[in-house]
mmCIF file of C-alpha atoms in Angstrom:
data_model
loop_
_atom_site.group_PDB
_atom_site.id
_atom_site.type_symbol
_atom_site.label_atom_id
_atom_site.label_comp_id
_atom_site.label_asym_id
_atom_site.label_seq_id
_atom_site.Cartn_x
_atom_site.Cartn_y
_atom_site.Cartn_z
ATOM 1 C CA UNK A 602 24.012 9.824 -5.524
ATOM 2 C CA UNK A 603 20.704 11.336 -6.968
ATOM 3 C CA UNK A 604 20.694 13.978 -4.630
ATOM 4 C CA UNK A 605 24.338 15.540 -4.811
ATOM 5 C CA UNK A 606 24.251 16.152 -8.376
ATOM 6 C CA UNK A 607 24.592 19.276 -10.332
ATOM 7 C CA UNK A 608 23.176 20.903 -12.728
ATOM 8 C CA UNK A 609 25.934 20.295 -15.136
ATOM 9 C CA UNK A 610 26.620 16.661 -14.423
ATOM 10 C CA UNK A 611 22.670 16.167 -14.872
ATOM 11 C CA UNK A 612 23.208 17.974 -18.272
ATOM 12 C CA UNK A 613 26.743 15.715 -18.790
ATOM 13 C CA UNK A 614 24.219 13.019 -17.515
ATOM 14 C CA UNK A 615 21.801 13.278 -20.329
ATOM 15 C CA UNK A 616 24.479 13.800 -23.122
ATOM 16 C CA UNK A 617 25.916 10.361 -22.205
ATOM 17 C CA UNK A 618 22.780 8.887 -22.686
ATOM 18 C CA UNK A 619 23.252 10.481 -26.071
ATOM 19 C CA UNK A 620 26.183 8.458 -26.458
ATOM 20 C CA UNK A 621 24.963 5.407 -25.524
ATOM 21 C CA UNK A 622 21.737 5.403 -27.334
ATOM 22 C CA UNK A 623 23.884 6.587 -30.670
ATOM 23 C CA UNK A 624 26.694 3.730 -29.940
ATOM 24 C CA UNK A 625 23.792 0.923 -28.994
ATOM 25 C CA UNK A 626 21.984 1.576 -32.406
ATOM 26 C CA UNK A 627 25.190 0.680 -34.540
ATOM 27 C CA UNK A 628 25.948 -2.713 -35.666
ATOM 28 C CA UNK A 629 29.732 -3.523 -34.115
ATOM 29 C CA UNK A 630 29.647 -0.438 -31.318
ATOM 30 C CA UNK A 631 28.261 -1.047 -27.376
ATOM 31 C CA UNK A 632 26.661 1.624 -25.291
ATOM 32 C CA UNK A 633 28.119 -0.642 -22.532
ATOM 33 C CA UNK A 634 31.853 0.445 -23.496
ATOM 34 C CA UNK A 635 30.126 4.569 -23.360
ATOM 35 C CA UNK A 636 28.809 3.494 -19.555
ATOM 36 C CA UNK A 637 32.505 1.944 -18.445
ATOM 37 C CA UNK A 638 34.755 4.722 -19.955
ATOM 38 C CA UNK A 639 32.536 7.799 -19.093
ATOM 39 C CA UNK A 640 32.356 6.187 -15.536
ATOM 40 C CA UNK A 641 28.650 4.977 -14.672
ATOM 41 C CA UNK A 642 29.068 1.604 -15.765
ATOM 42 C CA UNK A 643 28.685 0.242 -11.778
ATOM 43 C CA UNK A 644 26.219 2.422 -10.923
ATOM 44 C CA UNK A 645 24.024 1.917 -14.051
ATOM 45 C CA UNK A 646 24.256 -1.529 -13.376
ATOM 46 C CA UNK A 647 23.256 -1.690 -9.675
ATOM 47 C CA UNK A 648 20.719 1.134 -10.284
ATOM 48 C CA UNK A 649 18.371 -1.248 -12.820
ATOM 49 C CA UNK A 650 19.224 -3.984 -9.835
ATOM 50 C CA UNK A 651 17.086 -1.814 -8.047
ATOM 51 C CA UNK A 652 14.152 -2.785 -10.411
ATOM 52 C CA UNK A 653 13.081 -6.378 -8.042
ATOM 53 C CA UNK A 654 10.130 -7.116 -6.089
ATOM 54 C CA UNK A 655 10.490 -4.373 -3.304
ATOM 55 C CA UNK A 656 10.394 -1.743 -6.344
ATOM 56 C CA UNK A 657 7.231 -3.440 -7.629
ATOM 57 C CA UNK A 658 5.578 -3.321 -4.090
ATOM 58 C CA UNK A 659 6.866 0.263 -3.336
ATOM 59 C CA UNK A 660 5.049 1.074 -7.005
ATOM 60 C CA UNK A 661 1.771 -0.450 -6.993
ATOM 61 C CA UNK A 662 1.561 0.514 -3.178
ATOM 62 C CA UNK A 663 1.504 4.044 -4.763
ATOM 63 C CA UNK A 664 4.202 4.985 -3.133
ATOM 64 C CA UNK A 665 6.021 6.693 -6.154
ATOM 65 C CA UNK A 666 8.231 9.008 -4.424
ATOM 66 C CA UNK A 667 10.013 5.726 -2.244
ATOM 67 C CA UNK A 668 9.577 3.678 -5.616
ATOM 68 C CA UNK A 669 11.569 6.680 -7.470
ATOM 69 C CA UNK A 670 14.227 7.231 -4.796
ATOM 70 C CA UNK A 671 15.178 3.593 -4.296
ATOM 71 C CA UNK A 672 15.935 2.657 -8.257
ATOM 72 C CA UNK A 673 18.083 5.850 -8.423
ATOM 73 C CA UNK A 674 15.148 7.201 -10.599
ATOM 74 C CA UNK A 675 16.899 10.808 -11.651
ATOM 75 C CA UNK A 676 19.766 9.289 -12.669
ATOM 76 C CA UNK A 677 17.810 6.377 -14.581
ATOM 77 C CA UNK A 678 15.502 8.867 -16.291
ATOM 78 C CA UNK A 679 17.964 11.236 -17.327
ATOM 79 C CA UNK A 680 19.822 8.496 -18.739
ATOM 80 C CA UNK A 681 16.771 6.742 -20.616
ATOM 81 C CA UNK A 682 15.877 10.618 -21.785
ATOM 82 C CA UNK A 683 19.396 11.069 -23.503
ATOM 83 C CA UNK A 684 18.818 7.073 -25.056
ATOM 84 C CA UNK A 685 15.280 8.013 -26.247
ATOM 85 C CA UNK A 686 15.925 11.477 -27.721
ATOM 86 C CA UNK A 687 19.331 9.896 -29.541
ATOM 87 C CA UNK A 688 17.437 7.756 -31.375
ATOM 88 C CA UNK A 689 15.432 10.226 -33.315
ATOM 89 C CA UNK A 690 18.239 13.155 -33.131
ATOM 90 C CA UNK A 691 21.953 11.716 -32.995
ATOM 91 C CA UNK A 692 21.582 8.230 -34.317
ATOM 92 C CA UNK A 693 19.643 9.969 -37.394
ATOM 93 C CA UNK A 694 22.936 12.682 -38.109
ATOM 94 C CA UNK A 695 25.171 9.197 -37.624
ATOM 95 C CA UNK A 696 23.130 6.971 -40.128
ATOM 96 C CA UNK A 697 23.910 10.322 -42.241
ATOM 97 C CA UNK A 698 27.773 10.267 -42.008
ATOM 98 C CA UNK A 699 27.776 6.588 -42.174
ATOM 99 C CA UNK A 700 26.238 7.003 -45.482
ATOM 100 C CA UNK A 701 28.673 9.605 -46.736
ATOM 101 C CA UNK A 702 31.799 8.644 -44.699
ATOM 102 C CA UNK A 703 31.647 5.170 -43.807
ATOM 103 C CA UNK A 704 35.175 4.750 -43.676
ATOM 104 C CA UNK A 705 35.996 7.720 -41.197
ATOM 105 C CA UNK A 706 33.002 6.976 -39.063
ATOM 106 C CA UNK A 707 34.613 3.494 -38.396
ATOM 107 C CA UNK A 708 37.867 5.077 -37.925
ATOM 108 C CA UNK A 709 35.964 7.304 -35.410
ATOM 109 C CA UNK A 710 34.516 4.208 -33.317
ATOM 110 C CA UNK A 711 37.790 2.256 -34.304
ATOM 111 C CA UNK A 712 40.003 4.948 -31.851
ATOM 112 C CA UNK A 713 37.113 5.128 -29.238
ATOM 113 C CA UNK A 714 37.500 0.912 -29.011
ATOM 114 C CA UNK A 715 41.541 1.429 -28.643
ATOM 115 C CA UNK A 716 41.031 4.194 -25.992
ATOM 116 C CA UNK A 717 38.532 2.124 -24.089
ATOM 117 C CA UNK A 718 41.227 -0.895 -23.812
ATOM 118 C CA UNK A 719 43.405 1.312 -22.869
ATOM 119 C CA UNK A 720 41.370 3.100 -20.215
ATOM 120 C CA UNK A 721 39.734 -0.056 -18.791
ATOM 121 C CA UNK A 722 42.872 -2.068 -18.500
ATOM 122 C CA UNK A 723 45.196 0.909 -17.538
ATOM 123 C CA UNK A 724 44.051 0.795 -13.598
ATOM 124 C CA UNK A 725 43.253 -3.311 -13.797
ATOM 125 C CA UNK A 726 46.267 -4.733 -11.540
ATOM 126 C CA UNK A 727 45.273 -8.084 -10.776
ATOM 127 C CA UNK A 728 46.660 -10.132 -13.732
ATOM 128 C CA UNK A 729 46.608 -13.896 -12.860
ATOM 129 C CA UNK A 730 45.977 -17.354 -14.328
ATOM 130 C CA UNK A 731 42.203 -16.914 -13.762
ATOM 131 C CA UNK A 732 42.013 -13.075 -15.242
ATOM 132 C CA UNK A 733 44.467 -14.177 -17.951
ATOM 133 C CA UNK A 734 42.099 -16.891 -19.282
ATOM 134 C CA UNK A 735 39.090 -14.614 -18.811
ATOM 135 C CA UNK A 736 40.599 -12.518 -20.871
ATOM 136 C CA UNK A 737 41.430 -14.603 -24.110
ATOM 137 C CA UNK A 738 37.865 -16.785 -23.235
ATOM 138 C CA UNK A 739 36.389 -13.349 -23.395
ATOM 139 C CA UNK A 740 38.601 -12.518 -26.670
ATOM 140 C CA UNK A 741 37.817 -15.635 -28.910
ATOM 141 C CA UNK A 742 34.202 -14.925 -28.241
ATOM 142 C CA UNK A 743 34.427 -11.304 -29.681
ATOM 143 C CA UNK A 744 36.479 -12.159 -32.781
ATOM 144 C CA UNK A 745 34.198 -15.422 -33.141
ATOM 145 C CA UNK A 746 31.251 -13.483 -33.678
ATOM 146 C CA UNK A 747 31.830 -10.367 -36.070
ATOM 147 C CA UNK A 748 32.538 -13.787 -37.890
ATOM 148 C CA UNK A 749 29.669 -15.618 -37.981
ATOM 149 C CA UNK A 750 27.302 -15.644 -40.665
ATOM 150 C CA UNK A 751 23.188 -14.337 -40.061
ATOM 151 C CA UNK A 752 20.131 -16.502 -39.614
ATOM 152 C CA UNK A 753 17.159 -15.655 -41.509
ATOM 153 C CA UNK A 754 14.390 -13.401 -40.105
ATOM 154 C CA UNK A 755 12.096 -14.767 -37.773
ATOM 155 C CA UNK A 756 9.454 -13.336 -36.457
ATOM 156 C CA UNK A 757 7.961 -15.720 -34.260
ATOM 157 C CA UNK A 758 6.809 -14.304 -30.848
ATOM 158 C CA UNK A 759 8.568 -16.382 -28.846
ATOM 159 C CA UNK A 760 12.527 -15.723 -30.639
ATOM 160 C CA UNK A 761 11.465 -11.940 -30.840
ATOM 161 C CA UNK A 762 11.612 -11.813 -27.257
ATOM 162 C CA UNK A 763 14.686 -13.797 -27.011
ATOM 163 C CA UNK A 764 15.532 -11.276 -29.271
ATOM 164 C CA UNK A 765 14.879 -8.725 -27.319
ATOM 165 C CA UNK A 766 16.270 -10.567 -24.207
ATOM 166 C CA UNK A 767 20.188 -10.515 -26.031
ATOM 167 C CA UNK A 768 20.253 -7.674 -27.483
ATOM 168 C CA UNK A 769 19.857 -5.547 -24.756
ATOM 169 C CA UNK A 770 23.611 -7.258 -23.510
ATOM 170 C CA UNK A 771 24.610 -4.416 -26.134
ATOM 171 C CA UNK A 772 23.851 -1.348 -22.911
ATOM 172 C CA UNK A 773 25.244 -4.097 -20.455
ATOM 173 C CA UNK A 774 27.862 -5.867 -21.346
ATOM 174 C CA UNK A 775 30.983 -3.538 -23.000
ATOM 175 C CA UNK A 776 32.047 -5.069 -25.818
ATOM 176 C CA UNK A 777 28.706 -6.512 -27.106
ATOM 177 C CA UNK A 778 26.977 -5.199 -29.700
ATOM 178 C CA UNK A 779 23.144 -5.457 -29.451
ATOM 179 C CA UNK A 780 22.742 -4.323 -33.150
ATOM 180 C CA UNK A 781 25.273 -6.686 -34.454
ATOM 181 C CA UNK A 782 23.859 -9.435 -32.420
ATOM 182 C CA UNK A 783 19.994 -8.794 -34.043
ATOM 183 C CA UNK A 784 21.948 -8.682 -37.819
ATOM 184 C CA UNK A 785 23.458 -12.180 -36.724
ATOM 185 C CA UNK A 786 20.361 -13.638 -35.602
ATOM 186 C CA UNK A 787 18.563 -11.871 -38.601
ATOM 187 C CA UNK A 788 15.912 -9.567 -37.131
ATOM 188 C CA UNK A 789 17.857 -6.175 -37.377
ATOM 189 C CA UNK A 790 15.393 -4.941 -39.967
ATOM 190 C CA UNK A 791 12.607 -6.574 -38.960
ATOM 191 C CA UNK A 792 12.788 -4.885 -35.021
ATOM 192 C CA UNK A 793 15.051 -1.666 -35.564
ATOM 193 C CA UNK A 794 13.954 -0.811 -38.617
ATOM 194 C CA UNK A 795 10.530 -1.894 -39.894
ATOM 195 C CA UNK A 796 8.868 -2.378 -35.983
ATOM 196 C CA UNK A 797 10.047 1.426 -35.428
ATOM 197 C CA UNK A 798 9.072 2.804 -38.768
ATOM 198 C CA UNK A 799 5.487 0.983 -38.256
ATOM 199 C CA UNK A 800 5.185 2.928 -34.380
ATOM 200 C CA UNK A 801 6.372 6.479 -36.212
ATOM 201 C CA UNK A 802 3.628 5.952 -38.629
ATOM 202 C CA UNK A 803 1.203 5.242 -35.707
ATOM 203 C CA UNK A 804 1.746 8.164 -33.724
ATOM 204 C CA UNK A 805 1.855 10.259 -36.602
ATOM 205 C CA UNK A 806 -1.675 9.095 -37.621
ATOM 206 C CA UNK A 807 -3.106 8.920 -34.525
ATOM 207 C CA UNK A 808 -1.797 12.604 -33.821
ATOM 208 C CA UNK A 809 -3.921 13.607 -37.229
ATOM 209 C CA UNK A 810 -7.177 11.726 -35.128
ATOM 210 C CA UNK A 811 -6.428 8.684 -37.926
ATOM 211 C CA UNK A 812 -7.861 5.413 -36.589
ATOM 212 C CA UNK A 813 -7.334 3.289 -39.998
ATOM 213 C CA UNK A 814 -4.357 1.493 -38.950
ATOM 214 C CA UNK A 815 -6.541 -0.569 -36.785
ATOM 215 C CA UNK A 816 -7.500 -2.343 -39.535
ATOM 216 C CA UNK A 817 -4.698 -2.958 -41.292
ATOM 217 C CA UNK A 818 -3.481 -6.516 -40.185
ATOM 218 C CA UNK A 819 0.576 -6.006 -40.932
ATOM 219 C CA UNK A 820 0.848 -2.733 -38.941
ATOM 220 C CA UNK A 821 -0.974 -4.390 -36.121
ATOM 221 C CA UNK A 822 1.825 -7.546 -36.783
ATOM 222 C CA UNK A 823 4.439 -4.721 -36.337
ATOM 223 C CA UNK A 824 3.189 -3.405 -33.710
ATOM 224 C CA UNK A 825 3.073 -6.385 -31.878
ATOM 225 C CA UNK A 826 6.195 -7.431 -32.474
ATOM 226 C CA UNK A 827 7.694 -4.260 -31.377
ATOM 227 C CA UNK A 828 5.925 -4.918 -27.925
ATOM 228 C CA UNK A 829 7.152 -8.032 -27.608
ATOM 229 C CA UNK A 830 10.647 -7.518 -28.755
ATOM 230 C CA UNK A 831 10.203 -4.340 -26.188
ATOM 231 C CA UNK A 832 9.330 -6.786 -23.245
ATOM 232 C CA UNK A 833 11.751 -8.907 -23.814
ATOM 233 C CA UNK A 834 14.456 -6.291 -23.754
ATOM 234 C CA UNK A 835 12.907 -4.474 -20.413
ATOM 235 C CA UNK A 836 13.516 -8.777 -18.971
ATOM 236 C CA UNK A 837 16.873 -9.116 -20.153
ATOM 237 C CA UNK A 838 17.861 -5.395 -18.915
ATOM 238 C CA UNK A 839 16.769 -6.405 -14.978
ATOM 239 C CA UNK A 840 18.191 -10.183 -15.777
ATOM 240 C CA UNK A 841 21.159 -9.088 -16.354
ATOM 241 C CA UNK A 842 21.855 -6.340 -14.387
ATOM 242 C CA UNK A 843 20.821 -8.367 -11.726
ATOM 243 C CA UNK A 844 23.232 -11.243 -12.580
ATOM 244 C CA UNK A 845 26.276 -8.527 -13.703
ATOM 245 C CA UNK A 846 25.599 -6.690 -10.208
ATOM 246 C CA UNK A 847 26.025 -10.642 -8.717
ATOM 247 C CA UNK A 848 29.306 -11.190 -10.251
ATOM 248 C CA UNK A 849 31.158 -7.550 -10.506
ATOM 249 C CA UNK A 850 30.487 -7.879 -6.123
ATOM 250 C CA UNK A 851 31.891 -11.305 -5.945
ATOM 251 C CA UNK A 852 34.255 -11.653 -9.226
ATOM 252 C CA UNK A 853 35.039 -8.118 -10.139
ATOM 253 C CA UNK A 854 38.680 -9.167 -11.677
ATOM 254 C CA UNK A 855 37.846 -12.277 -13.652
ATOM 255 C CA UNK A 856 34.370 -10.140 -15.208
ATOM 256 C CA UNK A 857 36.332 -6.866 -15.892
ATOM 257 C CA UNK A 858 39.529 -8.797 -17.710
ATOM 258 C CA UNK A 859 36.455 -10.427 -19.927
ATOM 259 C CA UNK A 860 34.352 -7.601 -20.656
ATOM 260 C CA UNK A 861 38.483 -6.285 -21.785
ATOM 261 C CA UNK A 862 38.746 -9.689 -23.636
ATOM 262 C CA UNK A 863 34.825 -8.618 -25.327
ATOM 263 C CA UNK A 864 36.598 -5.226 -26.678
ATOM 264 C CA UNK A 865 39.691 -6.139 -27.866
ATOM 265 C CA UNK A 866 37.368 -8.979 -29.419
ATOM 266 C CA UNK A 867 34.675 -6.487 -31.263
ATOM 267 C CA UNK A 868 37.417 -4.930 -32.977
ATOM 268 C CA UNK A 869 37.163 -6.849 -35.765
ATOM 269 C CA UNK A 870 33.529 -5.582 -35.761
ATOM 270 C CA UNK A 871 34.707 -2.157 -36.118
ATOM 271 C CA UNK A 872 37.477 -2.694 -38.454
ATOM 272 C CA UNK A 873 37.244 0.073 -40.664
ATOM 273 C CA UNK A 874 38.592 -1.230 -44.015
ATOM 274 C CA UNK A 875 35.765 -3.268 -45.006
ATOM 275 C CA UNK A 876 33.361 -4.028 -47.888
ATOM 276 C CA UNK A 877 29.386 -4.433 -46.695
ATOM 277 C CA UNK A 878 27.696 -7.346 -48.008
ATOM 278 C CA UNK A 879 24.151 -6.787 -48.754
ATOM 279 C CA UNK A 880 21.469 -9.377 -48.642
ATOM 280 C CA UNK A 881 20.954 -10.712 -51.809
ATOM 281 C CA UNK A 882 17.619 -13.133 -53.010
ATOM 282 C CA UNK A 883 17.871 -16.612 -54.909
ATOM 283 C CA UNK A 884 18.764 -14.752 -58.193
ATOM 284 C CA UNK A 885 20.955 -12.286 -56.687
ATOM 285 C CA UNK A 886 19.063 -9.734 -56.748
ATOM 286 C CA UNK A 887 19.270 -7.289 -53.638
ATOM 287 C CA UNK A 888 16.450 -7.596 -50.843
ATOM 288 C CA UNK A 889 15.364 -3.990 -49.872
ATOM 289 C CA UNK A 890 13.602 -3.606 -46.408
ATOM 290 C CA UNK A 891 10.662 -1.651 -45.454
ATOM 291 C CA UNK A 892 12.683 2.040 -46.662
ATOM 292 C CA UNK A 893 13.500 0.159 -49.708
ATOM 293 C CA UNK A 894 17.211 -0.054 -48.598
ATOM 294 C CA UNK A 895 19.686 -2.452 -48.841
ATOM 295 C CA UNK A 896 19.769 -4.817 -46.142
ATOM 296 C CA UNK A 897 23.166 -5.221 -44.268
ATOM 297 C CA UNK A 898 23.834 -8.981 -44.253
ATOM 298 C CA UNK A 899 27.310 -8.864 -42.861
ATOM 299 C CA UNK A 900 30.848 -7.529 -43.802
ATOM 300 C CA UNK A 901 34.504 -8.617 -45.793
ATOM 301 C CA UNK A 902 37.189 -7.037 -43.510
ATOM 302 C CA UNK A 903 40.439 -6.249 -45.570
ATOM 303 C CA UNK A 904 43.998 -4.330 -45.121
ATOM 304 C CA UNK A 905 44.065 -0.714 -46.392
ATOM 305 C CA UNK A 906 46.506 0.358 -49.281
ATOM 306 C CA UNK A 907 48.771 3.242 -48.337
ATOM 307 C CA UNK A 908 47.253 6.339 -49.909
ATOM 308 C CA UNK A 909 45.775 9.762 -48.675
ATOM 309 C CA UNK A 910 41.966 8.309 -47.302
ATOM 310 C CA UNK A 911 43.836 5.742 -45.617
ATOM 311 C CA UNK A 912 45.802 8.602 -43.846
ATOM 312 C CA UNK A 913 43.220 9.948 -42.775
ATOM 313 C CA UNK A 914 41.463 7.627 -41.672
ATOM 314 C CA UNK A 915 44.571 7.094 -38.957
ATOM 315 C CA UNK A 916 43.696 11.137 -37.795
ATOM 316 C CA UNK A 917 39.960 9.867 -37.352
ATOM 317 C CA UNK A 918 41.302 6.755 -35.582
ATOM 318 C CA UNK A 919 43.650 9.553 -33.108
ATOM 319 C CA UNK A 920 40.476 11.582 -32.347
ATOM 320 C CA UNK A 921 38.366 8.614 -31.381
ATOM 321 C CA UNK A 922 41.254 7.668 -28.857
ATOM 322 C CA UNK A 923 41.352 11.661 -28.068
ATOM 323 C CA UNK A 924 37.339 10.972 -26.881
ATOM 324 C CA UNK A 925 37.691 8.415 -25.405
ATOM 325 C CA UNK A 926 40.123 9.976 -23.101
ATOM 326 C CA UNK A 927 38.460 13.538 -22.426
ATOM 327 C CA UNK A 928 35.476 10.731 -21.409
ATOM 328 C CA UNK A 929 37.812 9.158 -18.904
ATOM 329 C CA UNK A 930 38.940 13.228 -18.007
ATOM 330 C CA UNK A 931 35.821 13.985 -17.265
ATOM 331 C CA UNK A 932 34.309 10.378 -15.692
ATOM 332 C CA UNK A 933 37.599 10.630 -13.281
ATOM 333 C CA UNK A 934 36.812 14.708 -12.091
ATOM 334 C CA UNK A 935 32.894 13.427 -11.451
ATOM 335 C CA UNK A 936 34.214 10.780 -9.317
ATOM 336 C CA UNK A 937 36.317 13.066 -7.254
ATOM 337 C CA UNK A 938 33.982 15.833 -7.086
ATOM 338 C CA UNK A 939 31.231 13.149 -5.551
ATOM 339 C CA UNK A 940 33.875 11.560 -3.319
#
């Protein structure tokens, strides 16, 4: 596949790993759902497969090239390039327009879920007893968790890397937020926010030839967690690609009707009438993290009145939808042009 790209689709490439690095980094949306509809999803998933022991012996054999060419390394790279330079360009302009217009940005990501239901389940024929209860199963377990309250933070070694080990399910599994997942198990701030602020202020000294931060104790904390919780999300990447790879070959009906049953599900993550509940201390007072923001704790979901925002907030809803399916345009003409 590496080889009889173009130009364009490597370009098209790297702008979907725009996507899903912008998608992955907010609480309630899953790059995973950017991978199915745009139409990589399989081959993203078999290419980090590709990451097992005969990768590892190709690599420290130094035989890069082979090592490269059998993990489907252009289209991996290109893919990791759009994640990485999203973080620090797209998700930045998004944390922008959240702040200003929350509700339409919802609205946005609201339309995109609807169009991805749609696209996914669209083409899915084989509706039984067994893809039927994979479906609901998968269902209850989406709507059960945009309703379950956070744990404290915790940043004990061994739960950052279990940490890191689920939230990465956000770029696999469509449907499943990783940043939503961290907020429930109480670590978003502590490993998106204050981990990454702590490496930015690294390389910035270190750029200026400033070698102080070796001595102070909670940057080196930081930075350690961020390693770990980095680990741990490189482990549960290969894990489960390895075990999503296993059971798209052998169960591809019963897994696609549930990662359906996980989207229909994290719409009541992306509800956009809702109130944010901010973390609040023993005397009520609001916690602020490392930025000295507020700290999302979780949210109250509640039906719109009829008025002019809530109008338009349906338009924003019909343009996500209207993405979602120039994605699937585009994902379908790739797929022909290849074939």
């Amino acid at each position: 596949m590496q080889n009889t790209r173009t130009f364009k689709d490597k370009i098209f490439l790297i702008l979907k790993g725009l996507g899903m690095g912008a998608a992955n980094k907010v609480p309630g949306v899953s790059g995973g759902v950017v991978a199915f509809v745009a139409g990589f999803y399989e081959e993203f998933i078999h290419s980090l497969k590709r990451v097992n022991l005969t990768a590892l012996k190709l690599l420290f054999n130094g035989r890069f090239k082979a090592f490269f060419f059998y993990i489907n390394g252009r289209f991996l790279t290109l893919l990791f390039f759009g994640m990485l330079v999203s973080y620090f360009s797209v998700s930045k302009l998004l944390d922008y327009f959240i702040k200003h217009y929350e509700l339409y940005v919802w609205s946005v990501f609201f339309g995109m879920i609807i169009g991805s239901i749609y696209y996914i389940s669209k083409d899915f024929k084989d509706w039984k007893t067994t893809t039927y209860i994979a479906l609901i199963v998968g269902a209850v377990i989406g709507i059960s968790i945009s309703f379950l309250d956070p744990a404290k933070q915790n940043d004990n070694l061994w739960f950052v890397f279990l940490c890191g080990i689920i939230s990465v399910s956000g770029m696999t599994l469509p449907g499943f937020s990783g940043s939503f997942i961290l907020i429930l198990l109480g670590n978003y701030v502590l490993l998106l926010v204050d981990a990454v602020n702590a490496l930015f202020d690294t390389f910035y000294e270190l750029v200026n030839g400033d070698f102080s931060f070796t001595n102070d104790a909670e940057r080196i904390r930081m930075l350690k967690v961020l390693a770990v919780f980095t680990l741990g999300s490189v482990v549960g990447l290969v894990t489960f690609s390895h075990v999503l790879s296993y059971i798209l070959k052998h169960y591809k009906s019963v897994t696609i009707a549930s990662i359906i049953g996980f989207i229909i599900g994290s719409l009541g993550v992306v509800w956009p009438w809702k109130e944010t509940i901010f973390k609040t201390n023993s005397t009520g007072d609001f916690v602020l993290d490392s930025r000295g923001k507020h700290i999302i704790e979780n949210y109250r979901r509640f039906l719109p009145e009829l008025n002019t925002e809530t109008y338009l907030a349906h338009f924003y809803i019909a343009i996500g939808i209207a993405i979602v399916l120039a994605l699937e345009w585009y994902g379908r003409k790739t797929r022909k042009t290849h074939a």
